[in-house]
Coordinates of C-alpha atoms in Angstrom, one line a residue:
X191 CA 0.0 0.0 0.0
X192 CA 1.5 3.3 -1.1
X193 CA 1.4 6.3 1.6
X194 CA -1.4 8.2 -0.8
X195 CA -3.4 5.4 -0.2
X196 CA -2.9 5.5 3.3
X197 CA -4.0 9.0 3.2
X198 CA -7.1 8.5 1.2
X199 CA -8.5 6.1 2.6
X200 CA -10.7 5.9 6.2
X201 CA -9.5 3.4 8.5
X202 CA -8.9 2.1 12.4
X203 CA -7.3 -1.4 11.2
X204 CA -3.5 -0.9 12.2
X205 CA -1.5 -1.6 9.5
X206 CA 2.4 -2.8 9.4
X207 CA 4.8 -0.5 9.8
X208 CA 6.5 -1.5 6.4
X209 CA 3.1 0.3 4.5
X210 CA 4.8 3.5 6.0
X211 CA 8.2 3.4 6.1
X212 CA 8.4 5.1 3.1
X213 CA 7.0 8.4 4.2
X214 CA 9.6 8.3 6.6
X215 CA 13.0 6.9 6.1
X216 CA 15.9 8.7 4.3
X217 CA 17.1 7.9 1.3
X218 CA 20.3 5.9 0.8
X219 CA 22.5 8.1 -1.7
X220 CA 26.5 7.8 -2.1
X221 CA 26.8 11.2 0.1
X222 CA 24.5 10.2 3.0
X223 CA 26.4 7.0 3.2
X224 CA 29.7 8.7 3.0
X225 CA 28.4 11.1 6.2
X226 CA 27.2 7.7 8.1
X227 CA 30.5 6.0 8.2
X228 CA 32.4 9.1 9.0
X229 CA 30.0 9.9 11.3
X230 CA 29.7 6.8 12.7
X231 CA 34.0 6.4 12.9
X232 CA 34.1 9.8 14.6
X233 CA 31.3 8.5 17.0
X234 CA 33.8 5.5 17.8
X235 CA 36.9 7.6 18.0
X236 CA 35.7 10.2 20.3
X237 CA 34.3 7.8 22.8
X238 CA 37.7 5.6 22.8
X239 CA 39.7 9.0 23.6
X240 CA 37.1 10.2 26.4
X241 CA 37.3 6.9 28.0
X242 CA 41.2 6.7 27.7
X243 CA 41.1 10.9 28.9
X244 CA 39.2 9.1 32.4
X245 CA 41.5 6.4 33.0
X246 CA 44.0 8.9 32.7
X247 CA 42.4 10.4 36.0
X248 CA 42.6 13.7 34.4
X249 CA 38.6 14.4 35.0
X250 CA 37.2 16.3 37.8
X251 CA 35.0 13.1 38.7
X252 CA 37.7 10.7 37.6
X253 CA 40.1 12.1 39.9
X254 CA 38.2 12.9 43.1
X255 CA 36.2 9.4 43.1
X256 CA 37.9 7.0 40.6
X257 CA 37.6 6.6 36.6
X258 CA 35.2 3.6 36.5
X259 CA 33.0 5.8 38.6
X260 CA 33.8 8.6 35.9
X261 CA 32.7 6.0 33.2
X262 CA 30.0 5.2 35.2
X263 CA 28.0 8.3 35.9
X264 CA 29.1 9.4 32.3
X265 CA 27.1 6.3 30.7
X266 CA 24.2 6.4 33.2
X267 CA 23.9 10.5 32.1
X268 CA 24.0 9.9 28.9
X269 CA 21.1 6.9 28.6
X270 CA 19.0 9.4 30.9
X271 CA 19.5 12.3 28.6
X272 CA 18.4 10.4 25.8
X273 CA 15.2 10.0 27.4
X274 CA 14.8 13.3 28.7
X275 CA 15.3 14.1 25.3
X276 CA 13.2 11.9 23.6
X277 CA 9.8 12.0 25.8
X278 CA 10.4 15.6 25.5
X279 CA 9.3 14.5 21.8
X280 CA 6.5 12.4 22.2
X281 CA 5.1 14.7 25.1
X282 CA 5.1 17.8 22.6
X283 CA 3.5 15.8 19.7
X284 CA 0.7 14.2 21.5
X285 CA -1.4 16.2 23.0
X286 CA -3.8 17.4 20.3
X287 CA -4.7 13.4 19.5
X288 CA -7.6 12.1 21.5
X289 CA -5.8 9.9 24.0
X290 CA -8.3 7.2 24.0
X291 CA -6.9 6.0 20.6
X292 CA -3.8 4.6 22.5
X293 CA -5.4 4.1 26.2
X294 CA -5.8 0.4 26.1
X295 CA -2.9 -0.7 23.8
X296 CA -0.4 1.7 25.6
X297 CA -1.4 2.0 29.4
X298 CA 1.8 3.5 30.3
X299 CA 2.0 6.0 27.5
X300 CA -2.0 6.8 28.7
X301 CA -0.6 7.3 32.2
X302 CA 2.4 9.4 31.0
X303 CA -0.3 11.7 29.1
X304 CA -2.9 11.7 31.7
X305 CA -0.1 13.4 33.7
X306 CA 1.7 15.7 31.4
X307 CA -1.5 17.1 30.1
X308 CA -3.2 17.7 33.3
X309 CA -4.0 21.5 33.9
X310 CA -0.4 23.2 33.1
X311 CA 1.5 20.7 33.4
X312 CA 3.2 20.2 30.3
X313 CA 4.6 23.6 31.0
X314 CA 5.6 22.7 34.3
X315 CA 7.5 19.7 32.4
X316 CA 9.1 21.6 30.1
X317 CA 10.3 24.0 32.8
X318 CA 11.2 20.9 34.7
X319 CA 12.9 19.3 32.0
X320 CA 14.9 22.4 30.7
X321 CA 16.9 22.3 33.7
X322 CA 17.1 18.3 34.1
X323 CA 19.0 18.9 30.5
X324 CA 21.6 21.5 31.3
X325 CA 22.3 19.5 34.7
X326 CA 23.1 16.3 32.9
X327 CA 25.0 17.7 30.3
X328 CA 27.1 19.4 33.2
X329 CA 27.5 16.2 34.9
X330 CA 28.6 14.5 31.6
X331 CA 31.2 17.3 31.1
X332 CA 32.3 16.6 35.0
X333 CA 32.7 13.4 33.9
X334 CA 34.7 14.1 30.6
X335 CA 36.4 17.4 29.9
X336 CA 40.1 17.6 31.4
X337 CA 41.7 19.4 34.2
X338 CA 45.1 19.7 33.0
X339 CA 45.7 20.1 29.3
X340 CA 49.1 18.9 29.5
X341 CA 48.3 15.0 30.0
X342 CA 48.9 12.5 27.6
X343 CA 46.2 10.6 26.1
X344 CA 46.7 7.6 23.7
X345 CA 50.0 9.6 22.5
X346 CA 47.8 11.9 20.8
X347 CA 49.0 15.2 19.0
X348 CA 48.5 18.5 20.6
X349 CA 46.1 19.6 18.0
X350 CA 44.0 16.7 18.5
X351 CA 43.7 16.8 21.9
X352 CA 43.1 20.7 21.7
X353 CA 40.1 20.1 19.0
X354 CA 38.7 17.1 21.0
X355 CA 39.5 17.0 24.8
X356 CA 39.9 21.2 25.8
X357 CA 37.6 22.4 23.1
X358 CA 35.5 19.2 24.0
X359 CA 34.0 17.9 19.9
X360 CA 34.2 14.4 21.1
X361 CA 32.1 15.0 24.6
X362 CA 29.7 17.0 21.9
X363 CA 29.9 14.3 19.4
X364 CA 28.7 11.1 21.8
X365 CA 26.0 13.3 23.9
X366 CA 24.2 15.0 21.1
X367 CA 24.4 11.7 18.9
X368 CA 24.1 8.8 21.6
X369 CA 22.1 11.4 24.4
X370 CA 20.2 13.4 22.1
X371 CA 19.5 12.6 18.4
X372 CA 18.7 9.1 18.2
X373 CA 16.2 9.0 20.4
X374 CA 14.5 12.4 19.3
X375 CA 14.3 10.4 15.4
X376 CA 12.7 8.0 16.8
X377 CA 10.5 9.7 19.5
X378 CA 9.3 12.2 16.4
X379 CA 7.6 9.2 14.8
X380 CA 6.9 6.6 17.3
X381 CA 5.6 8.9 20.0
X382 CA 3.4 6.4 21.7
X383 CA 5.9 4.0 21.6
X384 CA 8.8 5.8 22.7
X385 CA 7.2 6.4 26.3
X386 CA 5.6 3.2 26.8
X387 CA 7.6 2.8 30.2
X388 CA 8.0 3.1 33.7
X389 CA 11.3 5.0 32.6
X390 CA 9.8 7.5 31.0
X391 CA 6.9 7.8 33.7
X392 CA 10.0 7.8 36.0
X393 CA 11.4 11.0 33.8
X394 CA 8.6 12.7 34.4
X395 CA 7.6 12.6 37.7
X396 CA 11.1 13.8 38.1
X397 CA 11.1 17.0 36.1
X398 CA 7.7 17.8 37.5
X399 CA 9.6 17.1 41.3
X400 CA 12.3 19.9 39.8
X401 CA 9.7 22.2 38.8
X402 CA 7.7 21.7 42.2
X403 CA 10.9 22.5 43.8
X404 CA 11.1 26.0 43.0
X405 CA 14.9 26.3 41.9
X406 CA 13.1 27.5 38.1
X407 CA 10.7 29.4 39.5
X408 CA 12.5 33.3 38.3
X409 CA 11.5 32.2 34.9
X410 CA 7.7 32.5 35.6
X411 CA 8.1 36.1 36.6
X412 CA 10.2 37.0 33.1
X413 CA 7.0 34.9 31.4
X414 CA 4.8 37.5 33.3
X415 CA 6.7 40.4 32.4
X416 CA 6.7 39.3 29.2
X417 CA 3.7 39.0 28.4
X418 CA 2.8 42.3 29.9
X419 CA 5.5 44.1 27.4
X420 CA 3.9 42.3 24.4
X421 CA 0.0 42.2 25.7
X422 CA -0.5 38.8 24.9
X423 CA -2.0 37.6 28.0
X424 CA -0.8 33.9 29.2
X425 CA -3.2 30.9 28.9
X426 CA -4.3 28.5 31.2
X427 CA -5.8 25.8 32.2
X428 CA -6.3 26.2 35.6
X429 CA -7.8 28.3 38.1
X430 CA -6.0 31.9 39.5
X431 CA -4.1 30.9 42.6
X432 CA -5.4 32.3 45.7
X433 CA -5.0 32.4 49.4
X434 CA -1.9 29.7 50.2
X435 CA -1.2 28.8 47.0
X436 CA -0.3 32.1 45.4
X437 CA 1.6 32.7 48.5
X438 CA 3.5 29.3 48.1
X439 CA 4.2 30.0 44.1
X440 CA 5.7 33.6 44.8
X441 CA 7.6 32.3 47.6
X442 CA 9.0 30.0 45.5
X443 CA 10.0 32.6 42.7
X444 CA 11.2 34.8 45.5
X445 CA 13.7 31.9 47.0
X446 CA 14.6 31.3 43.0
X447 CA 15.9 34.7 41.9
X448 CA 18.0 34.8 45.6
X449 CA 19.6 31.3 44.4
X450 CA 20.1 32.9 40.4
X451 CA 21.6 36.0 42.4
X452 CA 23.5 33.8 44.2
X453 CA 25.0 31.5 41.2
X454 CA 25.8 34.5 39.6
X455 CA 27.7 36.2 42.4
X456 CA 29.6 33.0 42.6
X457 CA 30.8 32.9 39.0
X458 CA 31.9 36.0 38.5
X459 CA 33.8 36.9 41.4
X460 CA 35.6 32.9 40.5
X461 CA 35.4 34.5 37.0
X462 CA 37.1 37.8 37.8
X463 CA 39.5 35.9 40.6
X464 CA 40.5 33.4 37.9
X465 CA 39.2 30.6 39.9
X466 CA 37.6 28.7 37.0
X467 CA 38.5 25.8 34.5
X468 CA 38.8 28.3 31.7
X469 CA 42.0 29.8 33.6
X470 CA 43.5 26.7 33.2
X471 CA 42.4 25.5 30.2
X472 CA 43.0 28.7 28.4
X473 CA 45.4 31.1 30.5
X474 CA 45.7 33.7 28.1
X475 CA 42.3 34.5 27.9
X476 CA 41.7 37.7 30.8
X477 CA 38.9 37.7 33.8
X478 CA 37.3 40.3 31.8
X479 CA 37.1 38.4 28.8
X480 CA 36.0 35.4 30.6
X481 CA 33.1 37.6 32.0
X482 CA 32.2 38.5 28.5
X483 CA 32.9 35.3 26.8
X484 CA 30.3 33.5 29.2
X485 CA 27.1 36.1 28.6
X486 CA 28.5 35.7 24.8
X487 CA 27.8 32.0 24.6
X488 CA 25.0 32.1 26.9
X489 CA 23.6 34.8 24.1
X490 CA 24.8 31.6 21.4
X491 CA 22.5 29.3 23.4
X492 CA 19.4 32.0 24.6
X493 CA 19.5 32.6 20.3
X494 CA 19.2 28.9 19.3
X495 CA 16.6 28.2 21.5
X496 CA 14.5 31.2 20.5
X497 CA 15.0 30.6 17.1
X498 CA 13.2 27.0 17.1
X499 CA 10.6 28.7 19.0
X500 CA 10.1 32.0 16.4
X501 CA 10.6 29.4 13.0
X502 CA 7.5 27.2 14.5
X503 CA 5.2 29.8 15.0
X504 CA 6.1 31.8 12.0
X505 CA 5.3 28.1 10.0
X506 CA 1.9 29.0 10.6
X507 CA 1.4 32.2 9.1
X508 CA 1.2 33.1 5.4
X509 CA 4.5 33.3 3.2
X510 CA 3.9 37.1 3.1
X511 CA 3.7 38.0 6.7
X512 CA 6.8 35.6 7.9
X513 CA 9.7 38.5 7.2
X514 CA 9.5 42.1 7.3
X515 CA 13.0 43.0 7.4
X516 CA 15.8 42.2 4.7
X517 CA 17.4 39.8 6.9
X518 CA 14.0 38.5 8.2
X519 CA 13.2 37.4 4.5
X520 CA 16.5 36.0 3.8
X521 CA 15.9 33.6 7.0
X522 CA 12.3 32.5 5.8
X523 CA 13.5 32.2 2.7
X524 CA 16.5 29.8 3.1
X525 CA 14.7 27.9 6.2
X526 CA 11.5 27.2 4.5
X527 CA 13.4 26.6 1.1
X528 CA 11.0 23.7 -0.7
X529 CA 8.9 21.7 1.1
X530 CA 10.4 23.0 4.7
X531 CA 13.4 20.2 4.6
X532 CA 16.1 23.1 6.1
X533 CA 13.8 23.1 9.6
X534 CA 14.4 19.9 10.4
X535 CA 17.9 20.3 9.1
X536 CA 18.1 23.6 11.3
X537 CA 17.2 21.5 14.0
X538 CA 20.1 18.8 13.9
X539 CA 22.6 21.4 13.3
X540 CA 21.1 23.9 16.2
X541 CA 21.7 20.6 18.8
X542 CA 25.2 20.5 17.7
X543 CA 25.6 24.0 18.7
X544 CA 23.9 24.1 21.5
X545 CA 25.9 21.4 23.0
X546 CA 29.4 23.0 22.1
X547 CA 28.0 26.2 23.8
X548 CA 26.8 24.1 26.8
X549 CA 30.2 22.8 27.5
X550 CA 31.8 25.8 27.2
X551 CA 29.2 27.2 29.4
X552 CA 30.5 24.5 31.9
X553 CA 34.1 26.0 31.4
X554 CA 33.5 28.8 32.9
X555 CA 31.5 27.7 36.0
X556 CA 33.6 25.0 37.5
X557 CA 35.5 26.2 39.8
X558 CA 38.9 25.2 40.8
X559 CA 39.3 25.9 44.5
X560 CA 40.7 23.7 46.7
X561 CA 38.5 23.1 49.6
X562 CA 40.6 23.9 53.0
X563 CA 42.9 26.2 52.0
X564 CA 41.7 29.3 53.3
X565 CA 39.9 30.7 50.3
X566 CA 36.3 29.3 49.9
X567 CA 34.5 31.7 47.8
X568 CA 32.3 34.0 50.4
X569 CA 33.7 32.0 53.2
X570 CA 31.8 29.0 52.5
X571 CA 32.3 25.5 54.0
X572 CA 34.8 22.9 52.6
X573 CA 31.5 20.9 51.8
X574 CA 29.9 23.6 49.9
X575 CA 32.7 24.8 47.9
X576 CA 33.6 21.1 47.2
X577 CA 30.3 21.3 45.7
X578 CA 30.4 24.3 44.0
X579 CA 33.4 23.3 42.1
X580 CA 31.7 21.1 39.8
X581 CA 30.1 24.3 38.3
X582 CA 26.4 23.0 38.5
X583 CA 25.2 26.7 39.3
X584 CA 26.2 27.1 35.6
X585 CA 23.1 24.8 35.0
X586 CA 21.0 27.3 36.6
X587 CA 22.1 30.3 35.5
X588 CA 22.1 28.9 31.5
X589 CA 18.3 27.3 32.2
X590 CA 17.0 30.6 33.3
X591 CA 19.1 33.2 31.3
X592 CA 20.0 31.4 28.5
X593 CA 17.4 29.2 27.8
X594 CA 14.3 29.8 29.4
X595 CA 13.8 33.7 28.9
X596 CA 14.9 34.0 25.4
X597 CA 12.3 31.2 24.8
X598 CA 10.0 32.9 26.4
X599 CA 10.9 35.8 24.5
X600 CA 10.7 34.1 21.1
X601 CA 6.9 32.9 21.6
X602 CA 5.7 36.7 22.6
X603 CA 7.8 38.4 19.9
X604 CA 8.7 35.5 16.5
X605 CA 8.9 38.1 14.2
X606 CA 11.2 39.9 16.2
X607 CA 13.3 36.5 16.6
X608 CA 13.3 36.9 12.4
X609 CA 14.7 40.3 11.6
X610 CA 17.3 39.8 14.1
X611 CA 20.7 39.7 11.6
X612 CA 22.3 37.2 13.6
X613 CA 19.1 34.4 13.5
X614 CA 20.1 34.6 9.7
X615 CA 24.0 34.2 10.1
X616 CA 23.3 31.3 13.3
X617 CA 20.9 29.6 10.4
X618 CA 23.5 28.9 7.8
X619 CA 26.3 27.7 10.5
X620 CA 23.5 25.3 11.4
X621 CA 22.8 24.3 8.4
X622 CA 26.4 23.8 7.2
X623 CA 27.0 21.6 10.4
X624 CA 24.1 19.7 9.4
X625 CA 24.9 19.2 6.0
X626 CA 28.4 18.0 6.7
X627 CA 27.2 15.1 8.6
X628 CA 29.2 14.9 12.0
X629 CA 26.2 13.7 13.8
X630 CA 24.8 11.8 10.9
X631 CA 25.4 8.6 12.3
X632 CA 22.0 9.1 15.0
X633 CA 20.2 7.8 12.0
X634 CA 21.7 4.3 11.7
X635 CA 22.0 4.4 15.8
X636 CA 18.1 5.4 15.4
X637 CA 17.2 2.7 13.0
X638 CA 19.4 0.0 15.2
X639 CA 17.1 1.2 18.1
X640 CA 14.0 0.8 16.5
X641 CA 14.2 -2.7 15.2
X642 CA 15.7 -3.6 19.0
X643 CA 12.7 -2.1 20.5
X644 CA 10.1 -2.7 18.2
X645 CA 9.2 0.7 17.5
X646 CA 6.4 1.5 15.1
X647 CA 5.4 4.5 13.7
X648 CA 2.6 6.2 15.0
X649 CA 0.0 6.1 12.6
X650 CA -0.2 1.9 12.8
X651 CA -2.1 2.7 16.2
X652 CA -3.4 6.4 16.0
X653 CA -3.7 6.7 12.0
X654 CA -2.9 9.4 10.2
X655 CA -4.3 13.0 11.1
X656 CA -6.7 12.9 8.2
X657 CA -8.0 9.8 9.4
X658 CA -8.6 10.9 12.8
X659 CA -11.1 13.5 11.3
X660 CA -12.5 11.1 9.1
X661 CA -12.9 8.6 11.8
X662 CA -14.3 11.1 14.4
X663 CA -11.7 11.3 16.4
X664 CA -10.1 14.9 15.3
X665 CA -7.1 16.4 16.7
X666 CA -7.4 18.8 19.5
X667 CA -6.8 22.7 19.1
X668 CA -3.7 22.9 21.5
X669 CA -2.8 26.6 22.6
X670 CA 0.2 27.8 20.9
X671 CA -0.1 31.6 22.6
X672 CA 2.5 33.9 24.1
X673 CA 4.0 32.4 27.3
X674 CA 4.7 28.7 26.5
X675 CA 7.9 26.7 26.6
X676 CA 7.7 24.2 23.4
X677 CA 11.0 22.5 24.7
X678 CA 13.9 21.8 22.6
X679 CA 15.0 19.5 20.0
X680 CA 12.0 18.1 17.5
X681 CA 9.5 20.0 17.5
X682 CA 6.4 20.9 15.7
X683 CA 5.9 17.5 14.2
X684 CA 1.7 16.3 14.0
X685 CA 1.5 13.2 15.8
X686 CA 1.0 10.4 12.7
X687 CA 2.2 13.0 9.8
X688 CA 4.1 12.4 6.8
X689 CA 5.3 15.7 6.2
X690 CA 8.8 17.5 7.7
X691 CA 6.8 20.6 8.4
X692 CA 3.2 20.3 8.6
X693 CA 2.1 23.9 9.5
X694 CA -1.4 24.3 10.2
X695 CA -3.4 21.1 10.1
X696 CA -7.2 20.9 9.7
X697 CA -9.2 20.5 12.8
X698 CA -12.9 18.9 11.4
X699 CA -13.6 16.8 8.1
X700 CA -14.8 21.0 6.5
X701 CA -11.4 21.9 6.8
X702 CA -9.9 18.7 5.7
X703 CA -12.0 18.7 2.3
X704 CA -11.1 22.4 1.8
X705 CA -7.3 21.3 2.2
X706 CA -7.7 18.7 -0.4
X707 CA -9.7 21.3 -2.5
X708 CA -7.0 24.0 -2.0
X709 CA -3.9 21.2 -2.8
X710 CA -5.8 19.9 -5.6
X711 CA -5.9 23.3 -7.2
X712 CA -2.7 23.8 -6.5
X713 CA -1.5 20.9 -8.5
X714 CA -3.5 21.8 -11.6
X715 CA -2.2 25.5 -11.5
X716 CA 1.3 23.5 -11.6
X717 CA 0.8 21.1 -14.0
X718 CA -0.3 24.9 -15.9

């Protein structure tokens, strides 16, 4: 059965997977099997050298526990991350499809949704989540980058080690291609699958434990003051807290900014004192331009996520009203190039950078003072600045500043997000790092992981969303409106879709048959 078929015709009867593989899978040309191998062989190479950097003992964890703890944590990070990232997928895609489609053949996906979808709590995932992200990946770099420079590893050049132990490309190699990518592939098109597990319900009662804690809670006030600069009021679905409950939520967000105030005392007077990692790593580099180098790539990363944020909601609108700057039309006109393949190319490349900025984030937060000597920062105990020195108050100053706001920012102002000069120029370098294929190995590692685990796509058990209509089970109207965190990664994808970018889809079997109306026209003015 061809995949027009499957689109034109009615049905609840799962089918095989096989009947839709081909609105999925990739093509095999000569180039894309060129970027898998090399992909795939730098994928090898940069895990050998990270493991041989730990048994070295010359990683923070590696040398104050032991390196097969180092390997240890590192491995256990990484297989979280990869579902923090993935669930992150399916939770974004499903909500608009009627959940009773999947209830009895996926109870733990049902349980996963009846959670996540609850009131606000998506949001309060995504919050969740966002930090649960950055603190991984700065456990991973605890795990991985070096102390000293200087060491030997394997007998390696200079250059190499510079490129990928200081700089870190084989840490950003293995986490965004074994933590990140392979499980967002598959979690794009087997949503229900993908968090059929007490893992994933594990995940997420997790993140919502983070948001409940508080630690994220300065972000709600910048989403408040946010929306009140752009006068697009914030949507719920719950009711306005009163009494204890409002009292409890701006306490939280009280206790949150004095911890953000106190992360960023911290780094900067390490920064300006020379007590960080980067000071070692890269001596010649001044405090002052550590200071700036640090908002700099937190800027890199605050741009990238507001970009995914602005190109999804600008999908939606007409061709004409996408760009009304030079460099805003330049954007839409390179990322929606065709049939919209750059997004999710955009996507793959934005991830690489993203990482890279990450780790360099985590540079400049770990501290390297030596507890007991007389010069805790602020006078702090032994414990505390023990703890401190792994740099995790990086993690919550990048979540809030660099990740959080400037999404935030993105969903109240997209067009904004467009015009901005450098959205074009971080476009193309995503792009370009897509398109040479350093993390195009994810597909094979994705197409391993879905014949291991038997994934199958999602429209064998929800259909297709043209057959949800047709079948009287239509897709939800799901709030897109100023305010919202949409997470990162793949996003934007209709739960059971063939396309790469869908933009709007039709809610009700009208809409539907004015769609096909509309394309049919389309083809015969064409074929013209």
């Amino acid at each position: 059965m061809s995949s027009a078929e499957v689109d034109s015709t009615p049905t609840t009867t799962p089918v095989k997977h096989d009947d839709h593989a081909d609105s999925h899978d990739v093509k095999l040309t000569p180039f894309n099997v060129l970027r898998y191998i090399g992909s795939i062989g730098l994928l090898i190479f940069s895990i050998i050298i990270v493991a041989a950097l730990m048994f070295t003992g010359n990683t923070r964890v590696a040398k104050d526990a032991n390196p097969w703890v180092a390997l240890i944590v590192c491995i256990l990070a990484i297989v979280w991350l990869s579902m923090i990232e993935g669930q992150q997928a399916s939770l974004v895609g499903l909500p608009p499809v009627d959940p009773t489609l999947y209830k009895d053949s996926h109870p733990l996906t049902y349980k996963n949704a009846a959670l996540a979808f609850k009131g606000d709590n998506l949001d309060r995932y995504l919050m969740g989540r966002q930090f649960m992200v950055l603190l991984v990946v700065f456990v991973i770099n605890q795990c991985s980058s070096p102390l000293d420079p200087k060491v030997d590893v394997l007998g390696l050049p200079d250059g190499v080690k510079f490129i990928f132990l200081d700089i870190g490309l084989a840490m950003i190699i293995f986490t965004c291609i074994l933590g990140q990518l392979t499980t967002q592939v598959n979690a794009s098109y087997a949503m229900i699958d993908f968090i059929n597990n007490y893992f994933a319900l594990f995940t997420l009662y997790t993140t919502m434990v983070v948001e409940f804690s508080g630690i994220m809670h300065a972000s709600y006030l910048i989403q408040n003051i946010l929306a009140a600069v752009s006068g697009k009021p914030i949507s719920t679905n719950e009711e306005p807290k009163t009494g204890m409950t409002f009292a409890f939520f701006w306490g939280r967000v009280l206790m949150s900014l004095a911890i953000l105030g106190f992360c960023l005392a911290v780094t900067l007077s390490a920064l300006l004192n020379g007590q960080t990692s980067v000071a070692v790593k890269y001596p010649s580099i001044s405090p002052g331009l550590a200071v700036f180098l640090l908002f700099f790539f937190m800027s890199i990363v605050g741009m990238l996520e507001g970009m995914q944020i602005a190109f999804f909601a600008v999908a939606k609108l007409p061709a004409s009203e996408r760009g009304t700057s030079f460099f805003g039309k330049k954007t839409c006109e390179l990322l929606f190039r065709g049939n919209g393949e750059n997004l999710p190319g955009f996507m793959i490349g934005r991830q690489l950078t993203v990482v890279c900025s990450f780790f360099l984030v985590g540079s400049f937060t770990s501290l390297t003072i030596e507890p007991g000597m007389g010069e805790n920062i602020f006078g702090v105990s032994d414990g505390a600045q023990a703890f401190l020195n792994y740099g995790f108050q990086g993690a919550v100053i990048t979540t809030i500043l660099a990740s959080i706001t400037w999404q935030l920012a993105a969903s109240a102002f997209p067009i904004a997000f467009l015009n901005n000069p450098a959205t074009f120029i971080l476009l193309v370098i995503a792009l370009f790092l897509e398109r040479i294929g350093l993390c195009a190995g994810a597909w094979v590692l994705a197409s391993v992981q879905k014949k291991i685990m038997k994934f199958e796509y999602d429209e064998v058990y929800v259909g297709t969303p043209e057959e949800r209509i047709e079948n009287d089970h239509a897709d939800k109207e799901f709030d897109s409106d100023a305010g919202h965190l949409y997470g990162g990664g793949f996003t934007g994808h209709v739960c059971g879709s063939h396309d790469a970018l869908d933009g709007p889809m039709p809610h009700s079997k009208d809409a539907l048959e004015a769609k096909r109306s509309k394309d049919a026209l389309e083809a015969v003015d064409a074929q013209a």
